[in-house]
């Protein structure tokens, strides 16, 4: 009796810990608020206050990534397109390049324009990038250069989502279906 | 006289045999090429000189296993077979020297997995353009295919 009851009790306990209405992962209690010091796609030094007032998605990548990064950004584009038209101005995506050697501000602007007006390219020096990635407990790294000088960059694949006040709220993974992302973004934008 | 005739007959027979061999080789070659087919071939292309990703579905209807060893396109300086991986929340990508496709099997080059990485375009390309790509196999077979240029926002 106890044997088959325990999974039910366990799931009930877990349900109590995790808000069952979020489809993606709630990180409110485990991740710090938005705090950054970087260079934006116009070459300006920026801090987090430039991005408060809107729901913010934070993603780390690089423009020489033809597969994972564009696919992840395309998912965000698709999710944003599912929001009411008026809500699309209240959300922004910060694409932070961890490859500042190749990703100039001009190149980042050209890149983010493909995905929509909500996308903003950012990068920084090693110190600034390390501070930001350490803050969200992610990492990045560079592969060896090949004969043509190309190299691969490893980067985190999740999307950190902050409310309009800059509080960390959700982590969206590549495995989360787009309707789950849309539902959570709507809920977050409605309640903060 | 008899000798001459025989020689002539031999030559004709030899000619026939050579033609037959040639026809056999040709038909063999054609049949092999038809055993391999590409579907839904597209290049997700970023602006400027940023690399593109080629996706497709490769079907091997032949009786033999084949090994894809590379691809080439005049539209790009460099084309490599790549694989993206995701592990513990980290994404990475690396070159893959070859891929085996067993007889009767289908192999997918799809977002967040295998892709052709197209580097340094020879001339500007736009969404909707066609790009000719030739896939190379270990046994010397070549499979030409037309890839359509699509926006990265179409891939999700
Ligand atoms: Cu690649």
Short mmCIF file of C-alpha atoms and ligand atoms in Angstrom, two decimals:
data_model
loop_
_atom_site.label_atom_id
_atom_site.label_comp_id
_atom_site.label_asym_id
_atom_site.label_seq_id
_atom_site.Cartn_x
_atom_site.Cartn_y
_atom_site.Cartn_z
CA UNK A 1 0.00 0.00 0.00
CA UNK A 2 2.72 2.43 0.99
CA UNK A 3 4.71 1.36 -2.03
CA UNK A 4 2.16 2.54 -4.55
CA UNK A 5 1.05 5.50 -2.48
CA UNK A 6 4.48 7.04 -2.16
CA UNK A 7 4.82 8.15 -5.77
CA UNK A 8 1.51 9.97 -5.44
CA UNK A 9 2.60 11.68 -2.24
CA UNK A 10 5.92 12.54 -3.83
CA UNK A 11 4.31 14.09 -6.88
CA UNK A 12 1.88 15.99 -4.66
CA UNK A 13 4.83 17.34 -2.67
CA UNK A 14 6.66 18.29 -5.84
CA UNK A 15 3.57 19.99 -7.20
CA UNK A 16 3.52 22.05 -4.04
CA UNK A 17 7.08 23.21 -4.67
CA UNK A 18 6.69 24.00 -8.30
CA UNK A 19 4.01 26.25 -9.70
CA UNK A 20 2.12 23.85 -11.99
CA UNK A 21 0.96 26.71 -14.18
CA UNK A 22 4.39 27.44 -15.62
CA UNK A 23 5.34 25.18 -18.53
CA UNK A 24 9.00 26.16 -18.54
CA UNK A 25 11.29 26.22 -15.47
CA UNK A 26 10.70 28.70 -12.67
CA UNK A 27 14.05 30.22 -11.64
CA UNK A 28 12.67 33.04 -9.46
CA UNK A 29 14.35 31.71 -6.32
CA UNK A 30 17.62 30.54 -7.79
CA UNK A 31 18.80 33.20 -10.23
CA UNK A 32 19.72 36.84 -9.54
CA UNK A 33 18.12 39.84 -11.20
CA UNK A 34 19.35 41.30 -14.48
CA UNK A 35 22.73 42.98 -14.05
CA UNK A 36 25.08 43.60 -16.95
CA UNK A 37 27.73 45.91 -18.30
CA UNK A 38 28.28 45.37 -22.04
CA UNK A 39 28.59 47.05 -25.43
CA UNK A 40 25.42 47.18 -27.52
CA UNK A 41 25.04 46.74 -31.29
CA UNK A 42 25.46 50.50 -31.77
CA UNK A 43 28.80 50.46 -29.97
CA UNK A 44 27.42 52.09 -26.81
CA UNK A 45 28.38 51.00 -23.29
CA UNK A 46 25.18 49.83 -21.62
CA UNK A 47 23.99 48.55 -18.25
CA UNK A 48 20.84 46.70 -17.22
CA UNK A 49 18.85 49.91 -16.66
CA UNK A 50 18.73 50.30 -20.45
CA UNK A 51 16.51 47.22 -20.53
CA UNK A 52 14.14 47.57 -17.60
CA UNK A 53 10.48 48.20 -18.33
CA UNK A 54 10.15 45.30 -20.76
CA UNK A 55 10.02 41.54 -20.39
CA UNK A 56 13.54 40.43 -21.31
CA UNK A 57 14.89 37.22 -22.82
CA UNK A 58 18.63 36.68 -22.43
CA UNK A 59 20.51 34.28 -24.71
CA UNK A 60 24.23 33.60 -25.17
CA UNK A 61 25.62 32.70 -28.59
CA UNK A 62 27.76 33.87 -31.52
CA UNK A 63 27.08 34.81 -35.12
CA UNK A 64 29.37 32.17 -36.67
CA UNK A 65 26.94 29.58 -35.32
CA UNK A 66 24.74 28.69 -38.31
CA UNK A 67 22.61 26.06 -36.61
CA UNK A 68 21.84 26.17 -32.89
CA UNK A 69 21.80 29.97 -32.40
CA UNK A 70 19.61 30.88 -35.40
CA UNK A 71 17.27 28.00 -34.58
CA UNK A 72 16.92 29.18 -30.98
CA UNK A 73 16.37 32.78 -32.06
CA UNK A 74 13.86 31.64 -34.70
CA UNK A 75 11.92 29.92 -31.92
CA UNK A 76 11.83 33.20 -30.00
CA UNK A 77 10.73 35.04 -33.17
CA UNK A 78 7.94 32.50 -33.65
CA UNK A 79 6.87 32.82 -29.99
CA UNK A 80 6.87 36.63 -30.12
CA UNK A 81 4.75 36.54 -33.29
CA UNK A 82 2.14 34.58 -31.33
CA UNK A 83 1.73 37.44 -28.83
CA UNK A 84 -0.85 40.19 -29.32
CA UNK A 85 0.52 42.88 -31.56
CA UNK A 86 0.50 45.45 -28.75
CA UNK A 87 2.46 43.10 -26.47
CA UNK A 88 5.27 42.67 -28.98
CA UNK A 89 6.61 46.12 -28.09
CA UNK A 90 6.84 45.11 -24.44
CA UNK A 91 9.32 42.32 -24.93
CA UNK A 92 12.98 42.28 -25.98
CA UNK A 93 15.63 39.66 -26.64
CA UNK A 94 19.23 40.32 -25.61
CA UNK A 95 21.55 38.25 -27.77
CA UNK A 96 24.90 38.31 -25.96
CA UNK A 97 27.78 37.21 -28.18
CA UNK A 98 30.52 35.37 -26.30
CA UNK A 99 32.73 35.75 -29.39
CA UNK A 100 33.75 39.44 -29.27
CA UNK A 101 36.80 38.78 -31.46
CA UNK A 102 34.57 38.25 -34.50
CA UNK A 103 31.28 39.81 -33.43
CA UNK A 104 31.58 43.56 -33.83
CA UNK A 105 28.60 45.74 -32.92
CA UNK A 106 27.87 46.34 -36.64
CA UNK A 107 27.88 42.63 -37.33
CA UNK A 108 25.60 41.97 -34.34
CA UNK A 109 23.13 44.57 -35.58
CA UNK A 110 23.06 42.96 -39.02
CA UNK A 111 22.50 39.59 -37.36
CA UNK A 112 19.74 40.55 -34.93
CA UNK A 113 17.82 42.47 -37.66
CA UNK A 114 17.03 39.12 -39.27
CA UNK A 115 14.98 38.02 -36.27
CA UNK A 116 12.91 41.10 -35.59
CA UNK A 117 12.84 44.53 -33.95
CA UNK A 118 12.80 42.97 -30.46
CA UNK A 119 16.31 41.54 -30.87
CA UNK A 120 19.30 43.49 -29.54
CA UNK A 121 22.91 42.37 -29.99
CA UNK A 122 25.37 42.80 -27.13
CA UNK A 123 28.92 41.77 -26.41
CA UNK A 124 31.80 42.77 -24.18
CA UNK A 125 35.36 42.08 -23.18
CA UNK A 126 36.31 38.83 -21.46
CA UNK A 127 35.93 40.34 -18.02
CA UNK A 128 32.42 41.64 -18.75
CA UNK A 129 31.35 38.38 -20.37
CA UNK A 130 32.77 36.30 -17.53
CA UNK A 131 30.97 38.41 -14.96
CA UNK A 132 27.64 37.97 -16.74
CA UNK A 133 28.00 34.25 -17.49
CA UNK A 134 29.19 33.53 -13.93
CA UNK A 135 26.19 35.40 -12.58
CA UNK A 136 23.82 33.02 -14.39
CA UNK A 137 26.07 30.01 -13.79
CA UNK A 138 26.73 29.29 -17.46
CA UNK A 139 29.99 29.06 -19.35
CA UNK A 140 31.46 29.38 -22.80
CA UNK A 141 34.64 28.23 -24.52
CA UNK A 142 36.57 28.32 -27.76
CA UNK A 143 37.71 25.45 -29.99
CA UNK A 144 41.03 25.40 -31.84
CA UNK A 145 41.38 27.48 -34.99
CA UNK A 146 41.39 25.47 -38.24
CA UNK A 147 43.51 26.21 -41.34
CA UNK A 148 41.07 28.95 -42.37
CA UNK A 149 41.08 30.59 -38.94
CA UNK A 150 37.56 29.34 -38.14
CA UNK A 151 36.81 28.12 -34.66
CA UNK A 152 33.78 26.79 -32.85
CA UNK A 153 32.41 28.34 -29.70
CA UNK A 154 30.52 26.42 -27.04
CA UNK A 155 27.81 28.36 -25.23
CA UNK A 156 24.80 27.82 -23.01
CA UNK A 157 21.61 26.89 -24.83
CA UNK A 158 18.90 28.05 -22.40
CA UNK A 159 16.96 31.31 -22.49
CA UNK A 160 16.81 33.30 -19.24
CA UNK A 161 13.61 35.29 -18.90
CA UNK A 162 13.26 38.37 -16.69
CA UNK A 163 10.14 40.37 -15.88
CA UNK A 164 9.86 44.09 -16.63
CA UNK A 165 11.53 44.88 -13.28
CA UNK A 166 14.53 42.73 -14.19
CA UNK A 167 13.73 39.88 -11.75
CA UNK A 168 14.80 36.44 -13.00
CA UNK A 169 11.67 34.37 -13.57
CA UNK A 170 12.03 31.53 -16.09
CA UNK A 171 14.50 29.33 -17.92
CA UNK A 172 13.32 28.16 -21.35
CA UNK A 173 15.13 25.24 -22.90
CA UNK A 174 15.39 24.07 -26.50
CA UNK A 175 13.20 21.13 -25.53
CA UNK A 176 10.34 23.43 -24.48
CA UNK A 177 7.71 23.57 -27.24
CA UNK A 178 6.92 27.01 -28.67
CA UNK A 179 3.29 26.98 -27.33
CA UNK A 180 4.72 26.49 -23.80
CA UNK A 181 7.01 29.48 -24.31
CA UNK A 182 4.10 31.59 -25.61
CA UNK A 183 1.85 30.62 -22.74
CA UNK A 184 4.51 31.44 -20.14
CA UNK A 185 5.48 34.73 -21.78
CA UNK A 186 1.83 35.82 -21.82
CA UNK A 187 1.41 34.89 -18.18
CA UNK A 188 4.64 36.61 -17.18
CA UNK A 189 3.75 39.76 -19.10
CA UNK A 190 0.33 39.85 -17.47
CA UNK A 191 1.52 39.27 -13.89
CA UNK A 192 5.18 40.19 -13.85
CA UNK B 1 40.45 -15.35 -96.53
CA UNK B 2 39.01 -17.52 -93.77
CA UNK B 3 41.44 -15.97 -91.32
CA UNK B 4 40.48 -12.49 -92.30
CA UNK B 5 36.82 -13.23 -91.83
CA UNK B 6 37.42 -14.72 -88.45
CA UNK B 7 39.43 -11.72 -87.36
CA UNK B 8 36.66 -9.46 -88.55
CA UNK B 9 34.09 -11.47 -86.64
CA UNK B 10 36.32 -11.42 -83.58
CA UNK B 11 36.69 -7.66 -83.80
CA UNK B 12 32.95 -7.18 -84.16
CA UNK B 13 32.35 -9.49 -81.26
CA UNK B 14 35.00 -7.65 -79.26
CA UNK B 15 33.36 -4.34 -80.14
CA UNK B 16 29.99 -5.64 -79.01
CA UNK B 17 31.48 -6.85 -75.79
CA UNK B 18 33.11 -3.47 -75.12
CA UNK B 19 29.85 -1.66 -75.89
CA UNK B 20 27.99 -4.02 -73.60
CA UNK B 21 30.49 -3.38 -70.81
CA UNK B 22 30.21 0.36 -71.34
CA UNK B 23 26.41 0.15 -71.27
CA UNK B 24 26.60 -1.96 -68.13
CA UNK B 25 28.91 0.53 -66.45
CA UNK B 26 26.71 3.45 -67.48
CA UNK B 27 23.48 1.82 -66.38
CA UNK B 28 25.21 0.71 -63.19
CA UNK B 29 26.29 4.29 -62.58
CA UNK B 30 22.86 5.69 -63.30
CA UNK B 31 21.15 3.10 -61.15
CA UNK B 32 23.49 3.93 -58.27
CA UNK B 33 22.82 7.65 -58.53
CA UNK B 34 19.09 6.97 -58.53
CA UNK B 35 19.46 4.92 -55.36
CA UNK B 36 20.43 8.07 -53.48
CA UNK B 37 18.06 10.98 -53.28
CA UNK B 38 17.82 14.27 -51.41
CA UNK B 39 14.59 15.80 -50.27
CA UNK B 40 13.72 19.15 -48.75
CA UNK B 41 17.22 20.54 -49.36
CA UNK B 42 17.58 24.09 -48.04
CA UNK B 43 20.19 26.51 -46.80
CA UNK B 44 19.33 28.65 -43.82
CA UNK B 45 21.33 31.75 -44.58
CA UNK B 46 22.44 34.55 -42.30
CA UNK B 47 23.34 37.99 -43.69
CA UNK B 48 26.74 39.23 -44.87
CA UNK B 49 29.51 36.69 -44.61
CA UNK B 50 28.01 34.74 -41.71
CA UNK B 51 27.94 31.00 -42.38
CA UNK B 52 24.84 29.13 -43.52
CA UNK B 53 23.46 25.74 -42.54
CA UNK B 54 22.34 23.15 -45.08
CA UNK B 55 19.52 20.79 -44.16
CA UNK B 56 18.02 17.87 -46.09
CA UNK B 57 16.79 14.34 -45.90
CA UNK B 58 19.06 11.80 -47.61
CA UNK B 59 17.52 8.50 -48.67
CA UNK B 60 19.63 5.48 -49.58
CA UNK B 61 17.39 3.13 -51.57
CA UNK B 62 20.36 1.09 -52.80
CA UNK B 63 21.38 -2.39 -51.73
CA UNK B 64 24.73 -1.09 -50.46
CA UNK B 65 25.60 1.07 -47.48
CA UNK B 66 27.11 4.41 -48.47
CA UNK B 67 29.39 6.85 -46.67
CA UNK B 68 28.94 10.57 -47.10
CA UNK B 69 32.40 12.15 -46.96
CA UNK B 70 31.80 15.75 -47.97
CA UNK B 71 29.99 18.34 -50.02
CA UNK B 72 31.03 21.07 -52.37
CA UNK B 73 29.33 24.13 -53.81
CA UNK B 74 30.69 26.79 -56.12
CA UNK B 75 28.59 29.30 -54.18
CA UNK B 76 30.80 28.87 -51.08
CA UNK B 77 34.53 28.68 -50.51
CA UNK B 78 34.20 26.00 -47.89
CA UNK B 79 31.59 23.40 -47.07
CA UNK B 80 31.90 21.03 -44.13
CA UNK B 81 29.76 18.38 -42.48
CA UNK B 82 29.00 19.52 -38.93
CA UNK B 83 27.13 18.26 -35.96
CA UNK B 84 25.61 20.33 -33.16
CA UNK B 85 25.36 18.86 -29.71
CA UNK B 86 23.61 19.87 -26.55
CA UNK B 87 24.78 18.53 -23.23
CA UNK B 88 24.08 19.80 -19.71
CA UNK B 89 22.66 23.03 -21.07
CA UNK B 90 25.71 23.69 -23.26
CA UNK B 91 25.59 23.81 -27.06
CA UNK B 92 28.60 23.04 -29.20
CA UNK B 93 29.37 22.21 -32.81
CA UNK B 94 32.13 20.26 -34.48
CA UNK B 95 33.17 18.96 -37.90
CA UNK B 96 32.29 15.36 -38.78
CA UNK B 97 34.56 13.58 -41.31
CA UNK B 98 32.00 11.08 -42.61
CA UNK B 99 28.55 9.65 -42.09
CA UNK B 100 27.43 6.09 -42.91
CA UNK B 101 23.96 5.64 -44.34
CA UNK B 102 22.91 2.02 -44.38
CA UNK B 103 21.06 0.48 -47.32
CA UNK B 104 17.39 1.37 -47.18
CA UNK B 105 17.94 4.04 -44.56
CA UNK B 106 17.07 7.73 -44.43
CA UNK B 107 19.37 10.22 -42.77
CA UNK B 108 18.24 13.66 -41.63
CA UNK B 109 20.29 16.82 -41.65
CA UNK B 110 18.06 18.96 -39.42
CA UNK B 111 18.26 21.98 -37.08
CA UNK B 112 20.22 21.36 -33.86
CA UNK B 113 21.80 18.23 -35.30
CA UNK B 114 23.71 17.43 -38.47
CA UNK B 115 24.12 20.27 -40.95
CA UNK B 116 26.31 21.25 -43.86
CA UNK B 117 28.19 24.35 -42.78
CA UNK B 118 28.58 26.69 -45.75
CA UNK B 119 31.35 29.24 -45.23
CA UNK B 120 32.34 32.36 -47.17
CA UNK B 121 29.90 32.81 -50.02
CA UNK B 122 31.39 33.50 -53.44
CA UNK B 123 28.62 35.94 -54.37
CA UNK B 124 25.71 37.50 -52.47
CA UNK B 125 22.69 35.23 -52.06
CA UNK B 126 19.08 36.01 -51.26
CA UNK B 127 16.15 34.10 -49.83
CA UNK B 128 14.54 32.18 -52.69
CA UNK B 129 17.79 31.68 -54.63
CA UNK B 130 18.84 28.20 -55.72
CA UNK B 131 22.29 26.87 -54.83
CA UNK B 132 23.82 23.85 -56.52
CA UNK B 133 25.57 21.48 -54.13
CA UNK B 134 27.28 18.17 -54.86
CA UNK B 135 27.45 15.53 -52.14
CA UNK B 136 30.49 13.25 -52.25
CA UNK B 137 30.54 9.63 -51.15
CA UNK B 138 33.42 7.35 -50.22
CA UNK B 139 32.88 5.06 -53.24
CA UNK B 140 33.28 7.99 -55.62
CA UNK B 141 29.59 8.58 -56.21
CA UNK B 142 28.50 12.18 -56.50
CA UNK B 143 24.98 13.35 -55.87
CA UNK B 144 24.14 16.80 -57.25
CA UNK B 145 21.24 18.64 -55.61
CA UNK B 146 19.60 22.04 -55.64
CA UNK B 147 19.26 23.75 -52.27
CA UNK B 148 16.80 26.59 -51.76
CA UNK B 149 17.99 29.59 -49.75
CA UNK B 150 15.61 30.20 -46.83
CA UNK B 151 15.52 32.63 -43.92
CA UNK B 152 16.76 31.32 -40.55
CA UNK B 153 13.39 32.40 -39.12
CA UNK B 154 11.82 29.58 -41.15
CA UNK B 155 13.76 27.02 -39.04
CA UNK B 156 12.20 26.22 -35.72
CU1 LIG C 1 28.37 24.16 -38.02
#
